[in-house]
Coordinates of C-alpha atoms in Angstrom, one line a residue:
M1 CA 131.8 84.2 94.6
L2 CA 134.1 81.3 95.1
I3 CA 134.0 78.9 98.0
F4 CA 136.8 76.3 98.5
P5 CA 136.7 73.1 100.2
G6 CA 136.7 73.6 103.8
Q7 CA 135.8 77.1 103.9
M8 CA 132.7 78.4 105.1
A9 CA 130.4 80.3 103.4
A10 CA 130.3 83.9 104.3
E11 CA 127.0 85.4 104.6
P12 CA 125.6 87.0 101.1
V13 CA 125.7 90.8 100.9
N14 CA 123.6 91.0 97.8
V15 CA 121.2 88.6 96.1
S16 CA 123.6 87.3 93.4
E17 CA 125.8 85.8 95.9
F18 CA 123.0 83.4 96.8
Q19 CA 123.2 81.5 93.3
E20 CA 126.8 80.2 94.3
L21 CA 125.2 78.6 97.8
A22 CA 122.3 77.3 95.7
R23 CA 124.0 75.9 93.1
L24 CA 126.1 73.9 95.8
A25 CA 122.9 72.8 97.4
L26 CA 120.8 71.9 94.1
P27 CA 121.2 68.7 92.1
K28 CA 122.5 69.9 88.7
M29 CA 118.9 68.7 87.2
Y30 CA 117.1 71.1 89.3
Y31 CA 119.6 73.7 89.3
D32 CA 119.5 73.9 85.4
F33 CA 115.9 74.2 85.9
Y34 CA 115.7 76.9 87.8
S35 CA 118.5 79.0 86.1
G36 CA 117.9 78.5 82.0
G37 CA 116.3 79.7 79.2
A38 CA 114.8 78.9 76.2
E39 CA 117.2 77.8 73.0
D40 CA 120.1 80.2 72.5
Q41 CA 119.1 82.4 75.8
H42 CA 119.3 85.7 74.3
T43 CA 116.5 86.8 75.8
L44 CA 117.6 85.4 79.4
R45 CA 121.0 87.8 78.6
E46 CA 119.0 90.4 77.7
N47 CA 116.8 90.9 80.6
V48 CA 119.5 91.9 82.9
E49 CA 121.7 93.5 79.9
A50 CA 118.8 95.8 79.2
F51 CA 118.8 97.3 82.9
R52 CA 122.6 97.8 82.6
R53 CA 121.8 100.0 79.6
I54 CA 119.3 102.5 81.5
T55 CA 121.1 105.3 83.9
F56 CA 120.2 107.5 86.5
R57 CA 119.5 111.3 86.6
P58 CA 119.4 111.9 90.5
R59 CA 118.5 114.9 92.1
I60 CA 120.5 116.7 94.9
L61 CA 119.9 118.5 98.4
I62 CA 116.2 117.3 98.6
D63 CA 115.2 116.0 102.2
V64 CA 115.4 112.1 102.2
S65 CA 116.0 111.8 106.0
R66 CA 112.7 109.6 105.5
V67 CA 111.9 107.7 102.9
D68 CA 108.7 105.7 102.5
L69 CA 109.1 102.5 100.1
S70 CA 105.4 101.7 100.7
T71 CA 102.6 101.5 98.0
S72 CA 99.4 100.0 97.2
I73 CA 98.5 96.9 94.4
L74 CA 95.0 96.5 93.7
G75 CA 94.1 98.2 97.1
Y76 CA 96.3 95.6 99.1
N77 CA 99.4 98.0 101.3
I78 CA 102.5 96.5 100.7
S79 CA 106.0 97.6 102.5
A80 CA 108.1 98.0 99.1
P81 CA 106.7 97.7 95.3
I82 CA 108.5 94.0 95.2
I83 CA 106.1 90.9 94.7
V84 CA 106.8 87.5 94.9
A85 CA 106.7 86.0 91.3
P86 CA 104.8 82.6 90.9
T87 CA 107.5 79.8 90.0
S88 CA 107.2 76.4 90.1
L89 CA 107.9 73.4 92.0
H90 CA 109.3 75.0 95.4
Q91 CA 110.1 71.9 97.0
L92 CA 112.8 71.0 94.8
A93 CA 114.8 73.8 96.4
H94 CA 113.8 73.3 99.7
P95 CA 111.7 70.6 101.7
Q96 CA 109.2 73.6 103.0
G97 CA 108.5 74.5 99.6
E98 CA 106.3 77.4 98.4
V99 CA 105.1 77.2 102.6
A100 CA 108.7 78.8 103.7
T101 CA 108.4 81.1 100.7
A102 CA 104.6 82.6 102.0
K103 CA 106.3 83.1 105.0
A104 CA 108.9 85.1 104.2
A105 CA 106.7 87.3 101.8
A106 CA 104.2 87.9 105.4
T107 CA 107.1 88.6 107.1
C108 CA 108.2 91.0 104.5
N109 CA 104.7 92.4 104.3
T110 CA 104.4 91.6 100.3
I111 CA 102.0 89.5 98.1
M112 CA 103.2 86.2 96.9
V113 CA 102.1 84.8 93.8
L114 CA 101.5 81.1 94.1
S115 CA 102.0 79.2 91.1
F116 CA 99.8 77.0 89.4
S117 CA 102.5 74.2 89.4
S118 CA 103.3 74.7 92.8
S119 CA 104.8 71.6 95.3
C120 CA 102.5 72.6 97.9
T121 CA 99.0 72.5 98.0
I122 CA 96.4 75.8 97.9
E123 CA 95.6 74.8 101.0
E124 CA 98.5 74.1 102.6
V125 CA 99.8 77.7 101.8
A126 CA 96.8 79.3 102.9
T127 CA 96.6 78.2 106.1
S128 CA 100.6 78.8 106.7
C129 CA 100.5 82.3 107.1
N130 CA 98.6 85.9 106.8
A131 CA 100.5 87.0 103.6
V132 CA 98.6 88.5 100.6
R133 CA 98.4 86.0 98.2
F134 CA 97.2 85.9 94.7
Y135 CA 97.0 82.9 92.5
Q136 CA 98.5 82.2 89.2
L137 CA 96.5 79.8 86.6
Y138 CA 96.7 77.8 83.2
V139 CA 94.0 76.7 81.5
L140 CA 94.6 73.2 80.9
I141 CA 92.5 70.8 78.3
Y142 CA 90.1 72.2 76.1
K143 CA 86.5 71.3 77.0
R144 CA 87.9 70.3 80.6
R145 CA 87.3 74.3 81.9
D146 CA 86.0 72.6 85.2
I147 CA 89.9 71.8 86.0
A148 CA 90.6 75.4 86.1
A149 CA 87.5 76.3 87.8
T150 CA 87.6 74.2 90.4
L151 CA 91.4 75.7 91.2
V152 CA 89.9 79.3 90.8
Q153 CA 87.1 78.3 93.4
R154 CA 89.6 76.9 95.7
A155 CA 91.9 79.8 95.6
E156 CA 89.1 82.2 95.8
K157 CA 87.7 80.3 99.2
N158 CA 91.1 80.1 100.9
G159 CA 91.5 83.8 100.8
F160 CA 93.8 84.4 97.8
K161 CA 92.8 88.0 96.6
A162 CA 93.6 88.0 92.6
I163 CA 93.9 85.6 89.8
V164 CA 97.0 86.1 87.4
L165 CA 96.5 84.3 84.1
T166 CA 99.3 83.3 82.5
A167 CA 98.6 83.7 79.0
D168 CA 102.1 83.3 77.1
N169 CA 102.3 79.7 76.9
P170 CA 100.1 77.7 74.3
R171 CA 103.0 75.4 73.9
L172 CA 106.0 75.2 76.1
G173 CA 109.3 76.8 75.0
R174 CA 112.4 74.9 74.2
R175 CA 114.5 74.4 77.1
E176 CA 117.2 72.6 76.2
A177 CA 118.9 72.1 79.1
D178 CA 116.1 70.2 80.6
I179 CA 115.9 68.2 77.2
K180 CA 119.8 67.1 78.2
N181 CA 119.1 66.5 81.9
K182 CA 116.1 64.7 80.9
M183 CA 114.0 66.4 83.4
I184 CA 111.6 64.8 85.6
S185 CA 108.8 67.1 87.1
P186 CA 107.2 65.4 90.1
Q187 CA 103.1 65.2 90.7
R188 CA 101.4 68.4 90.9
K189 CA 99.5 68.2 94.2
N190 CA 96.9 70.9 93.4
L191 CA 96.2 68.3 90.8
D192 CA 95.3 65.2 92.3
G193 CA 91.6 64.0 91.9
L194 CA 91.5 66.2 89.2
I195 CA 93.7 65.1 86.2
S196 CA 96.6 62.6 85.6
T197 CA 99.9 64.2 86.2
K198 CA 101.8 61.0 85.0
V199 CA 103.3 61.4 81.4
T200 CA 106.3 59.6 79.6
S201 CA 108.3 61.4 77.3
D202 CA 110.4 60.1 74.4
G203 CA 113.4 60.9 75.9
G204 CA 113.5 64.4 76.8
S205 CA 111.8 66.0 79.4
N206 CA 108.9 64.7 81.2
L207 CA 107.9 68.4 82.0
D208 CA 107.6 69.0 78.4
A209 CA 105.7 65.8 77.6
F210 CA 103.4 67.2 80.4
V211 CA 102.2 70.4 78.9
K212 CA 102.0 69.0 75.2
E213 CA 99.2 66.9 77.1
T214 CA 97.6 69.1 79.2
M215 CA 97.8 73.0 78.7
D216 CA 95.1 74.5 76.2
P217 CA 96.2 75.8 73.0
S218 CA 93.0 77.0 72.1
L219 CA 92.8 79.6 75.0
S220 CA 92.4 83.2 73.2
W221 CA 90.9 86.7 74.1
K222 CA 87.4 85.5 74.1
D223 CA 88.1 83.1 77.1
I224 CA 88.4 85.8 79.2
E225 CA 84.5 86.4 79.3
W226 CA 84.2 83.0 80.8
L227 CA 87.3 83.4 83.3
R228 CA 85.3 86.3 84.5
S229 CA 82.3 84.5 85.5
I230 CA 83.5 82.0 87.5
T231 CA 85.5 84.5 90.0
K232 CA 84.4 87.7 91.7
L233 CA 88.5 88.4 92.0
P234 CA 89.9 90.4 90.3
I235 CA 92.2 89.3 87.1
L236 CA 95.4 89.9 85.9
I237 CA 96.8 88.9 83.0
K238 CA 100.8 87.8 82.8
G239 CA 102.9 87.8 79.8
V240 CA 102.3 91.5 77.5
L241 CA 104.8 92.4 75.5
T242 CA 103.1 94.7 73.2
C243 CA 101.1 98.2 73.1
E244 CA 97.9 95.9 71.0
D245 CA 97.8 93.3 73.6
A246 CA 98.2 96.1 76.4
I247 CA 95.3 97.7 74.8
K248 CA 93.4 94.1 74.0
A249 CA 93.7 93.6 78.1
V250 CA 92.1 97.0 78.8
Q251 CA 89.3 96.4 76.5
V252 CA 88.3 93.1 78.0
G253 CA 88.3 94.2 81.0
L254 CA 91.5 92.9 82.7
D255 CA 92.3 94.4 86.3
G256 CA 96.0 94.6 85.6
I257 CA 98.8 93.8 83.6
I258 CA 101.9 91.7 83.9
V259 CA 104.9 92.7 81.3
S260 CA 106.8 89.8 81.1
N261 CA 108.6 87.1 78.6
H262 CA 108.2 84.2 81.2
G263 CA 111.7 84.4 82.4
A264 CA 113.3 84.0 78.9
R265 CA 111.8 80.6 78.8
Q266 CA 109.2 80.6 76.1
L267 CA 110.3 82.5 73.0
D268 CA 113.6 83.3 72.5
Y269 CA 114.6 86.9 71.0
S270 CA 111.8 88.2 72.3
P271 CA 112.5 91.3 74.1
A272 CA 113.8 92.0 77.4
T273 CA 110.8 93.4 79.5
I274 CA 112.2 97.0 80.9
S275 CA 112.7 97.8 77.0
V276 CA 109.3 97.5 76.5
L277 CA 107.4 98.4 79.8
E278 CA 107.2 102.1 78.7
E279 CA 105.2 101.2 75.3
V280 CA 102.8 99.1 77.5
V281 CA 102.4 102.0 80.6
H282 CA 101.7 104.2 77.6
A283 CA 98.9 102.0 75.7
V284 CA 96.8 101.2 79.2
E285 CA 97.4 105.2 79.8
G286 CA 96.5 104.6 83.9
R287 CA 93.6 103.0 83.4
V288 CA 95.0 99.5 85.1
P289 CA 98.0 99.0 86.9
V290 CA 101.2 97.6 85.2
L291 CA 103.5 95.4 87.0
M292 CA 106.9 93.8 85.7
D293 CA 109.0 91.0 85.8
G294 CA 112.5 90.0 84.3
G295 CA 116.1 90.7 84.7
I296 CA 115.4 92.2 88.4
R297 CA 118.6 91.4 90.8
R298 CA 119.0 95.2 92.3
G299 CA 117.2 97.9 94.2
T300 CA 118.4 99.8 91.8
D301 CA 116.4 97.9 89.0
V302 CA 113.2 98.1 91.2
F303 CA 113.7 102.0 90.9
K304 CA 114.6 102.1 86.9
A305 CA 111.2 100.0 86.6
L306 CA 109.3 102.4 88.5
A307 CA 110.7 105.1 86.6
L308 CA 109.3 103.9 83.3
G309 CA 106.0 103.3 84.6
A310 CA 105.5 100.0 86.6
Q311 CA 103.5 100.0 89.8
A312 CA 105.6 97.0 91.0
V313 CA 108.1 94.4 90.2
L314 CA 107.8 90.9 90.6
V315 CA 110.6 88.9 91.6
N316 CA 111.8 85.5 90.6
S317 CA 110.4 84.7 87.3
T318 CA 113.3 85.6 85.5
Q319 CA 116.2 83.6 84.9
L320 CA 119.8 85.0 84.9
T321 CA 123.0 84.7 83.5
L322 CA 126.0 82.3 84.9
Q323 CA 126.7 86.1 87.6
V324 CA 123.1 86.2 89.0
G325 CA 120.2 84.5 89.5
R326 CA 116.6 83.7 90.3
P327 CA 116.7 85.6 93.7
V328 CA 113.9 84.1 95.8
I329 CA 114.7 80.5 94.8
Y330 CA 118.1 80.7 95.4
G331 CA 117.6 82.1 98.5
L332 CA 115.0 79.6 99.5
A333 CA 117.5 76.5 98.4
A334 CA 120.7 78.1 100.1
K335 CA 118.7 79.1 103.9
G336 CA 115.1 78.3 103.5
E337 CA 112.7 80.5 104.9
Y338 CA 115.6 82.7 106.0
G339 CA 117.2 82.9 102.6
V340 CA 113.9 84.5 101.1
R341 CA 113.3 86.9 103.4
R342 CA 117.0 88.2 103.3
V343 CA 116.6 88.0 99.5
L344 CA 113.7 90.5 99.8
E345 CA 115.2 92.4 102.4
M346 CA 118.4 93.2 100.5
L347 CA 116.4 94.1 97.4
K348 CA 114.2 96.6 100.1
D349 CA 117.5 98.2 101.4
E350 CA 119.1 98.6 98.1
F351 CA 115.7 100.1 96.7
E352 CA 115.6 102.6 99.9
L353 CA 119.1 103.6 99.1
T354 CA 118.7 104.2 95.7
M355 CA 115.6 106.3 96.3
A356 CA 117.8 108.7 98.8
L357 CA 120.5 109.1 96.7
S358 CA 118.2 109.8 93.7
G359 CA 116.2 112.6 95.6
C360 CA 113.2 110.7 96.2
S361 CA 111.5 110.3 99.6
S362 CA 108.5 108.5 98.5
I363 CA 107.3 105.9 95.5
K364 CA 105.1 109.0 93.9
D365 CA 108.7 111.1 93.8
I366 CA 110.3 108.6 91.2
T367 CA 109.7 109.9 88.0
R368 CA 110.7 109.3 84.2
R369 CA 113.0 112.2 84.8
H370 CA 115.1 110.2 87.2
V371 CA 116.7 107.8 84.5
R372 CA 118.2 108.0 80.9
T373 CA 117.7 105.0 77.9
E374 CA 120.2 103.7 76.0
H375 CA 118.3 105.5 73.2
E376 CA 118.3 109.0 75.0
R377 CA 122.1 108.9 75.6
L378 CA 122.6 108.3 71.8
L379 CA 120.4 111.0 70.9
S380 CA 122.1 113.3 72.9
M381 CA 125.1 112.8 71.5
M382 CA 124.3 113.5 67.9

């Protein structure tokens, strides 16, 4: 969408069009922080391209006069299988930050996962609205597990309904745009009084320096028992990309799995999440819910993910190509709470239309037979 000087920006008609509005609203350092991936950004591109290689097998002459998008995650009813993913530092995009995002999620009757690195505190978000909230956890500094325990206890006390343990970053991926821009990451208010977040870098990103000084690279499967001991909340693990890790997650008693490559910001040339979703789903065999993030930019993408076995998708943790963007953050940067709400509504509307045109009147009607992968297409040509 091109916007010329003096021209009023039209109301976006899909979530991708929010990107150019966000580009105009944000300083380059912050725009690059939100939109970039790791190293060559191969996985960044693949997160989107892999969806494009999946096509539909729509059914006809089915009554779709009423289409029900609603579903349930861990017993919490939501209006559609579209959840707000954890994304750091929303106040870089808009002064109201995560409070605005939470209010939009509440209006749209969906779940928000509050980032460990949120600009607003756990308490500020909890008192802003009645949204169902999960809390994302990173584990800091070996032998200082009391910091993580304090954050979990604050989340539980303030009505958060689950913990999302992000497990794919023992070290920070190489994010070259942040290095070039000398990305300055603000203080993390949730850590005030717990640990100093003031760090000095060697000329690159101070976010990278912060992670090197604070994150715990020793975190392992054996620590799940410790995490379980400090909370009664269900625990989901985020960052699973293989059947081996999916099976291990079930074995150690985790309550859910999020298939994720960290928005292509960690290990470049890791697989697109949609391409490994079925592998994880088959390994889990229905014992725990499987969710996924990465590459979601249309309601058609939501349908494809559900057809391949996901119970819901998380929107926002994916960084996309120049044509598309992190939908929720770009909506927030462009139009605040209203922008986030419009992004979620657009995805829901597109998903509802995809269901109708595919012959599905409810979520349970979406099956594996409704999509064809690239591999299946090639086999049919042999």
